[in-house]
Short mmCIF file of C-alpha atoms and ligand atoms in Angstrom, two decimals:
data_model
loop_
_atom_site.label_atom_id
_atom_site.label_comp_id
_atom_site.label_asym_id
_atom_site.label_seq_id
_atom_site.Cartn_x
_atom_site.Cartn_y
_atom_site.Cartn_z
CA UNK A 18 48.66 -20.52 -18.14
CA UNK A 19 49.62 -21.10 -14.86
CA UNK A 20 47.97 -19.66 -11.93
CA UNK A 21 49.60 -17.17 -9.60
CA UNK A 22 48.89 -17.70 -5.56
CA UNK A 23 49.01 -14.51 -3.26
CA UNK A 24 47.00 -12.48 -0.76
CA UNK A 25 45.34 -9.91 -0.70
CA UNK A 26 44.35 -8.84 2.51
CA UNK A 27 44.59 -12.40 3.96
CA UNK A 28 42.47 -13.60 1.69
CA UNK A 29 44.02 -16.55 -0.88
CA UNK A 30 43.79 -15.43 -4.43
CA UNK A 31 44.99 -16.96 -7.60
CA UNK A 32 45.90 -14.52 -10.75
CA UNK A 33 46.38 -15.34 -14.18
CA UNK A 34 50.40 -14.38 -14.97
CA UNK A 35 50.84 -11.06 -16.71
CA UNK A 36 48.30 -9.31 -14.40
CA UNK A 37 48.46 -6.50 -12.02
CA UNK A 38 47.31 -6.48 -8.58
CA UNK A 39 44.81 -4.20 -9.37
CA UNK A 40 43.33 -6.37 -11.87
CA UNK A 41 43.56 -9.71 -9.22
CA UNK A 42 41.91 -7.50 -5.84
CA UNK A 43 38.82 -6.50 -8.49
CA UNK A 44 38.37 -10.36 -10.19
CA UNK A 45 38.33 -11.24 -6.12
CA UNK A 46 35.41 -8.52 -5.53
CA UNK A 47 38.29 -6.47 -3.91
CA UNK A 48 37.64 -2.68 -4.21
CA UNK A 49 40.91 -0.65 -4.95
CA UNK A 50 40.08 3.18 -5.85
CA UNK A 51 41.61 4.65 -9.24
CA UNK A 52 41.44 7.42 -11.35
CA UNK A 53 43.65 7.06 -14.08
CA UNK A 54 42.95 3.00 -15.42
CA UNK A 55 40.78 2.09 -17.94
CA UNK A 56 40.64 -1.47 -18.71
CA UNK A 57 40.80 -1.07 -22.31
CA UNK A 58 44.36 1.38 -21.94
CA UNK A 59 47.68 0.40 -21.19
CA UNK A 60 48.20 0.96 -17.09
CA UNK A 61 49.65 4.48 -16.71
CA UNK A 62 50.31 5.08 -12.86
CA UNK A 63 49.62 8.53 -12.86
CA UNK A 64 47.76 9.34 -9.95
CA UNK A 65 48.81 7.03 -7.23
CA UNK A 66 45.39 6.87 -5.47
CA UNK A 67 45.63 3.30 -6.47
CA UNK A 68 48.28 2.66 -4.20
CA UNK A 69 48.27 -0.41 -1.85
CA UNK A 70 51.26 -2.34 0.18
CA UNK A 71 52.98 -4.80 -1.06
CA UNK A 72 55.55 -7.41 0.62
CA UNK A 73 57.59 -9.74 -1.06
CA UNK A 74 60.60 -11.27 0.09
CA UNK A 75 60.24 -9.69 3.96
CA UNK A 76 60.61 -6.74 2.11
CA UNK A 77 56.78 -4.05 2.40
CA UNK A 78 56.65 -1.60 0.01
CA UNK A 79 54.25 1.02 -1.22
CA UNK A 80 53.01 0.29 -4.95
CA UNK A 81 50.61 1.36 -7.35
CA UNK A 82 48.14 -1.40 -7.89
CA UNK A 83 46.98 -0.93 -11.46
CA UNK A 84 50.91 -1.29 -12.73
CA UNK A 85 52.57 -3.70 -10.12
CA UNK A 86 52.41 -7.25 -11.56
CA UNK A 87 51.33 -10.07 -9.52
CA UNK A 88 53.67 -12.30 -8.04
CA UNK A 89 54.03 -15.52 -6.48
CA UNK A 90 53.79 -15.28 -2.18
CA UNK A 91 53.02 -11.42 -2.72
CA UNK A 92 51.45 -10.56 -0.12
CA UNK A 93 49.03 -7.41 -0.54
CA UNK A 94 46.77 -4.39 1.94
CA UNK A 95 44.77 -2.05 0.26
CA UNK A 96 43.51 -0.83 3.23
CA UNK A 97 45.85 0.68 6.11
CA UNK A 98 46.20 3.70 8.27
CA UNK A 99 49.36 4.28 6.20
CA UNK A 100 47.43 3.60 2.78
CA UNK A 101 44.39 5.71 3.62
CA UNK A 102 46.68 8.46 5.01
CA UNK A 103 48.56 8.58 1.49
CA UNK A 104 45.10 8.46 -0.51
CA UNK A 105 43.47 11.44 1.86
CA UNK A 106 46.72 13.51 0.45
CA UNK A 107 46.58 12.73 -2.91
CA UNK A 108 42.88 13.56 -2.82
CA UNK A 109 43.21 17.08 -1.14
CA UNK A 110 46.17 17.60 -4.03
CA UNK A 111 44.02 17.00 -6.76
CA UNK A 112 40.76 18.66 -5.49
CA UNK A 113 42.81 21.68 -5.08
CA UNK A 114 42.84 21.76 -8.82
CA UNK A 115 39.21 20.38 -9.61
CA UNK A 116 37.12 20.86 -6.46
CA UNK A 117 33.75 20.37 -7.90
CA UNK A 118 34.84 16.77 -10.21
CA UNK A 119 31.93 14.08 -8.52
CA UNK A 120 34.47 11.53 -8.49
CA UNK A 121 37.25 13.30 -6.50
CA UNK A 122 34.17 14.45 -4.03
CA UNK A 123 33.17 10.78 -3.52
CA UNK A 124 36.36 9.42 -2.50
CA UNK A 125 37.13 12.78 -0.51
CA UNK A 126 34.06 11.84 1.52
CA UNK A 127 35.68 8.40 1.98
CA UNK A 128 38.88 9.43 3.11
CA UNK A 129 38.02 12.24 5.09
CA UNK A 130 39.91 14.67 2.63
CA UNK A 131 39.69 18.37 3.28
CA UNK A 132 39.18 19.83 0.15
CA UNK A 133 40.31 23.29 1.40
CA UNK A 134 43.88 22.11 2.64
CA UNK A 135 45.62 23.59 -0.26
CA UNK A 136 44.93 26.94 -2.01
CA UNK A 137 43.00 26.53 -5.12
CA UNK A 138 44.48 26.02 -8.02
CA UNK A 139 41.55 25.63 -10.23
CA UNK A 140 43.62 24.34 -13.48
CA UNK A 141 40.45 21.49 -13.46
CA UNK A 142 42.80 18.89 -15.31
CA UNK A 143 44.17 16.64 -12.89
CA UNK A 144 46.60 15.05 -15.79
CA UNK A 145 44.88 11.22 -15.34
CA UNK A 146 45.75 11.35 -19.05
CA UNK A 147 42.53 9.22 -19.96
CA UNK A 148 41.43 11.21 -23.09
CA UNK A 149 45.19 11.16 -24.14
CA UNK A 150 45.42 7.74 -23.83
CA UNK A 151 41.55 6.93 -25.17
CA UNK A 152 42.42 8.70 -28.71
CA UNK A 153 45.58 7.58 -29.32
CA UNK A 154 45.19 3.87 -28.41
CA UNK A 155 41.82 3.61 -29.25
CA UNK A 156 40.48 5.62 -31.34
CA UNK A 157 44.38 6.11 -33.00
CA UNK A 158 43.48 9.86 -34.16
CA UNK A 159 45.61 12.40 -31.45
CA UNK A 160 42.98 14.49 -31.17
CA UNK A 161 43.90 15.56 -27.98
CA UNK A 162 47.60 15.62 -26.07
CA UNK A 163 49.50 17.40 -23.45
CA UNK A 164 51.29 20.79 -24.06
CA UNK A 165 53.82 21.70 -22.08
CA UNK A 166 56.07 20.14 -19.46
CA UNK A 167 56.18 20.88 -15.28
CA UNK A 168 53.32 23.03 -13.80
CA UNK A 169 52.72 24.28 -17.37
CA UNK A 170 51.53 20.87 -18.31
CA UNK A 171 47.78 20.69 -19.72
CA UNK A 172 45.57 18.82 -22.05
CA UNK A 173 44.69 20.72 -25.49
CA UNK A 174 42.72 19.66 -28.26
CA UNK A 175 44.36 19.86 -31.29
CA UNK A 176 41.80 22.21 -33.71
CA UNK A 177 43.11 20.82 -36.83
CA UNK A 178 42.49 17.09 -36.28
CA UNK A 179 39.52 17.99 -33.53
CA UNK A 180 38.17 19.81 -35.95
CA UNK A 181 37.95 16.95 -38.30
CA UNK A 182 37.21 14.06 -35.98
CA UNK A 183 35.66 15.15 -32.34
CA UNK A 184 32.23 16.39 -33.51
CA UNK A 185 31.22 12.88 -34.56
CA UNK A 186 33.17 10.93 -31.70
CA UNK A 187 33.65 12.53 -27.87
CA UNK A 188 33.84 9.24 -26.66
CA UNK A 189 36.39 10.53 -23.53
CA UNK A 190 33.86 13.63 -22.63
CA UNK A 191 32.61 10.63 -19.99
CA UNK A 192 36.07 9.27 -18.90
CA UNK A 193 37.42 12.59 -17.65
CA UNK A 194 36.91 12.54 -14.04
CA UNK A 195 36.64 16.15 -13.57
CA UNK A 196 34.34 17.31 -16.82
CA UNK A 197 37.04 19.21 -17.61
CA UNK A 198 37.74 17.83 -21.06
CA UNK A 199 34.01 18.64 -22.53
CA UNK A 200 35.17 22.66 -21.69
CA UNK A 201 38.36 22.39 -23.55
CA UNK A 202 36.73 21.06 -26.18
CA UNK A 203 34.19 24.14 -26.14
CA UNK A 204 37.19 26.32 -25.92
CA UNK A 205 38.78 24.58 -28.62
CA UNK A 206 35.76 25.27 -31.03
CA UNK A 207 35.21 28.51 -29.85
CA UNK A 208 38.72 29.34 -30.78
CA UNK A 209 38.92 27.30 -34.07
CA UNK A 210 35.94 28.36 -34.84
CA UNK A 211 34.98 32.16 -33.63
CA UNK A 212 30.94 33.09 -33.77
CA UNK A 213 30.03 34.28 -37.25
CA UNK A 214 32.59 31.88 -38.88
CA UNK A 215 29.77 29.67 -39.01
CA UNK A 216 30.55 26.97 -36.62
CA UNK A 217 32.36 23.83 -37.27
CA UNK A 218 33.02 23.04 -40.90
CA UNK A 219 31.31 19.85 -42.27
CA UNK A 220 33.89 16.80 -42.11
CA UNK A 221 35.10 16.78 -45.13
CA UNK A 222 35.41 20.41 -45.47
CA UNK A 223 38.80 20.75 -43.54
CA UNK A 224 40.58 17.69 -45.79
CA UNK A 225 39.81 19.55 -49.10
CA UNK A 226 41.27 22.41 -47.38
CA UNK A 227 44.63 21.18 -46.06
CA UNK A 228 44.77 19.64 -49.78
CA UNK A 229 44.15 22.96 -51.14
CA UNK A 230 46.89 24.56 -48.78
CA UNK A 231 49.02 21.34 -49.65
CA UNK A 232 49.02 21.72 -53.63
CA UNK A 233 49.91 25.67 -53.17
CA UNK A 234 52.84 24.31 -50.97
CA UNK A 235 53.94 21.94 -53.70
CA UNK A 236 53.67 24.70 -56.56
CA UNK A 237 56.26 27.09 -54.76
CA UNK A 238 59.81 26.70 -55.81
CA UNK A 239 62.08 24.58 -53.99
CA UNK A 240 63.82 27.47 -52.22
CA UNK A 241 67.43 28.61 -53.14
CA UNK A 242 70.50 28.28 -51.06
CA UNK A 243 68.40 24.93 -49.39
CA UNK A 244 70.83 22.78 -47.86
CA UNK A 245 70.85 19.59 -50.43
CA UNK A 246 70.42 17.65 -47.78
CA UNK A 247 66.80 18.89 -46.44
CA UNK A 248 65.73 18.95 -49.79
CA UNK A 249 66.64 15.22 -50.29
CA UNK A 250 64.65 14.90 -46.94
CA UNK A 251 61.95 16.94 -47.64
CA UNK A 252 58.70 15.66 -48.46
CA UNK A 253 56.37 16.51 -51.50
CA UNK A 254 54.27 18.36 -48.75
CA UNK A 255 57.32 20.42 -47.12
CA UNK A 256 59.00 20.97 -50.30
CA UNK A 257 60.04 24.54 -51.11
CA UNK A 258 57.47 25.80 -47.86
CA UNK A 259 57.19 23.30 -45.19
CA UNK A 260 54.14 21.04 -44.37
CA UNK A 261 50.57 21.27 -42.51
CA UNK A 262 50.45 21.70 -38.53
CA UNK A 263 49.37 18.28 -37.69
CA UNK A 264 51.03 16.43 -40.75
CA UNK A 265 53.70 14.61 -38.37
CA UNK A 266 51.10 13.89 -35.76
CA UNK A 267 48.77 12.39 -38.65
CA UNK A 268 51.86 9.91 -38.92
CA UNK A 269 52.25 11.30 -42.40
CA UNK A 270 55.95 9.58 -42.98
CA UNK A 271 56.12 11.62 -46.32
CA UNK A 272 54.84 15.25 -44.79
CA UNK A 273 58.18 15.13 -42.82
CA UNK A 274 57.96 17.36 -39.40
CA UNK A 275 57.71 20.60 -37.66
CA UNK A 276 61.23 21.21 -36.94
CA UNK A 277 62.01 20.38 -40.77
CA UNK A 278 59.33 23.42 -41.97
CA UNK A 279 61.11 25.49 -39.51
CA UNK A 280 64.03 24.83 -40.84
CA UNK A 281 63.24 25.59 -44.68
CA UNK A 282 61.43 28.40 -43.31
CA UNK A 283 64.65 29.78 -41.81
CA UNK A 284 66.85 29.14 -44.41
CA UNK A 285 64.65 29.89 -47.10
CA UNK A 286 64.51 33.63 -45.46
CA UNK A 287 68.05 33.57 -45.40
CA UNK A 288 67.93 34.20 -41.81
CA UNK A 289 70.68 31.72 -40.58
CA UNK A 290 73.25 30.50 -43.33
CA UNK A 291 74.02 26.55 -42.83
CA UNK A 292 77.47 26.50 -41.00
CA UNK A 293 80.13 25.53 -42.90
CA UNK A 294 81.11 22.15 -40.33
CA UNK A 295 77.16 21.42 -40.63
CA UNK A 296 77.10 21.71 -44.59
CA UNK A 297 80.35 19.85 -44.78
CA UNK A 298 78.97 16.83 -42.28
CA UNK A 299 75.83 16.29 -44.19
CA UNK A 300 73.33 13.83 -42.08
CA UNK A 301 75.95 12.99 -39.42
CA UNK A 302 76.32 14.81 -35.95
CA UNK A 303 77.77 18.40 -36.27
CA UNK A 304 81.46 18.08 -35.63
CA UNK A 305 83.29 20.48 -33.23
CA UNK A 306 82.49 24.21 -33.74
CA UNK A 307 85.65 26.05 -36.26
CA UNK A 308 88.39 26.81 -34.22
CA UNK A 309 87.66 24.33 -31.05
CA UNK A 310 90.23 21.87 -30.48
CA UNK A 311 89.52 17.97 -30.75
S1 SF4 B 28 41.00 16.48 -19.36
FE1 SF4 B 28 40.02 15.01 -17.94
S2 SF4 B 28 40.42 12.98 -18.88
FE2 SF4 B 28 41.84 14.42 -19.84
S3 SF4 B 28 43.73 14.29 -18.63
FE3 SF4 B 28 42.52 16.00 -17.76
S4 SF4 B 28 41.33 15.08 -16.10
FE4 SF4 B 28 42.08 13.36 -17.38
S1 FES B 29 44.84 4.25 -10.93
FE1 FES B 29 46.80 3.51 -10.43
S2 FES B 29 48.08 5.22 -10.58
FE2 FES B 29 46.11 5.98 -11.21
#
């Protein structure tokens, strides 16, 4: 593979094709700060400390190092009064949500960030998504996720997988920047698991019983008045009751999802009778409501 010439702060580099400029400043002893790469995870861009400027073309742009891919003539500064002015706010941001994490201190002391500019917000997680990222590409399990959307966003462990796999594992308790994610996991026992319950169950003793849960599932009548359609659908695990928390995040193709154990649920309580336009459609999209015109 061809080599790629540019600079990065005046200084000549070749990078292999493919990479980022993050990844061509470091193999050229070039220091770029980041909080939210891992070498071993896809790039993410999520917290923008990594940000450099780039030109190209007469053009000079601001761009996050660990995702923009090098280019030939690019022409990079990690290091500006504009740059460093953008990472000092980013850092005063983020430590007014974890003001004690060592690594947002260090580069605070760096940049000259103020750590009291912005009222505290002391959520901890700064969303770098790390641990996210660590179980499912690594480690494949989903352990842990994000709940939540806006400024409700926030990492959670999930207790019925956690349960199962985090005792033996933890490796992201040391990529989270702030030490937040070892106290969620805490919480997440603590709640799972309340004192006198006896702590967390031995690994296998959670599998034997979801399968318990599972075969009382499968014994219960199909429930009547099911659309055929969701029955068809339905999966051995869901049938007649609806399936496990968890069973569509375990990829589980046959435990079918959430929103389709609602849905018996719902219907098997008779709550909401199955429109007549939706029962008439079957698996296609819902046609107009009665009565609207076409
Ligand atoms: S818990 Fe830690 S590692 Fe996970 S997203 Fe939050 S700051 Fe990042
Ligand atoms: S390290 Fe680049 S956006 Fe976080």
């Amino acid at each position: 593979m061809t080599d790629i010439p540019l600079q990065i702060d005046g200084r000549p580099v070749a990078a292999k094709a493919g990479t980022t400029v993050l990844e061509a400043a470091r193999a050229a002893g070039i220091a770029i700060p980041t909080l939210c790469h891992h070498e071993r995870l896809e790039p993410f861009g999520a917290c923008r400390i990594c940000v450099v400027e780039a030109e190209s073309r007469g053009q000079r742009r601001l761009v996050a190092a660990c995702t923009h891919p090098v280019e030939a003539g690019l022409a990079v500064t990690t290091r500006s009064e504009k740059v460093d002015r953008i990472r000092k706010s980013i850092l005063e941001m983020l430590l007014a949500h974890a003001p004690d994490s060592p690594a947002l201190q260090a580069l605070a002391r760096e940049y000259g960030a103020d750590r009291d500019r912005f009222e505290k917000d002391a959520s901890f997680c700064i969303h770098c998504g790390l641990c996210v990222r660590y179980c499912a590409e690594i480690k494949q399990l989903n352990a842990v996720g994000f709940v939540d959307r806006g400024t409700g966003k926030e990492v959670s462990f999930l207790p019925e997988i956690a349960a199962r796999e985090c005792d033996r594992c933890k490796e992201c308790f040391p990529l989270c920047p702030t030490s937040y994610l070892q106290a969620a996991y805490v919480l997440c026992q603590a709640l799972a698991f309340p004192p006198g319950a006896g702590g967390p169950p031995a690994p296998a003793a959670p599998r034997r019983r979801d399968d318990r849960l599972r075969r009382a599932h499968a014994r219960r009548p199909a429930a009547p008045g099911l659309p055929a359609l969701l029955h068809r659908r339905g999966a051995p695990a869901v049938r007649g009751g609806g399936g496990l928390p968890g069973d569509r995040l375990r990829g589980g193709a046959a435990a079918g999802g959430r929103r389709r154990a609602r849905l018996h649920r719902v219907h098997a309580a008779g709550a909401r009778p199955v429109p007549d336009h939706l029962r008439a459609r079957g698996r296609g999209r819902p046609g107009p409501a009665p009565g609207r015109a076409t």
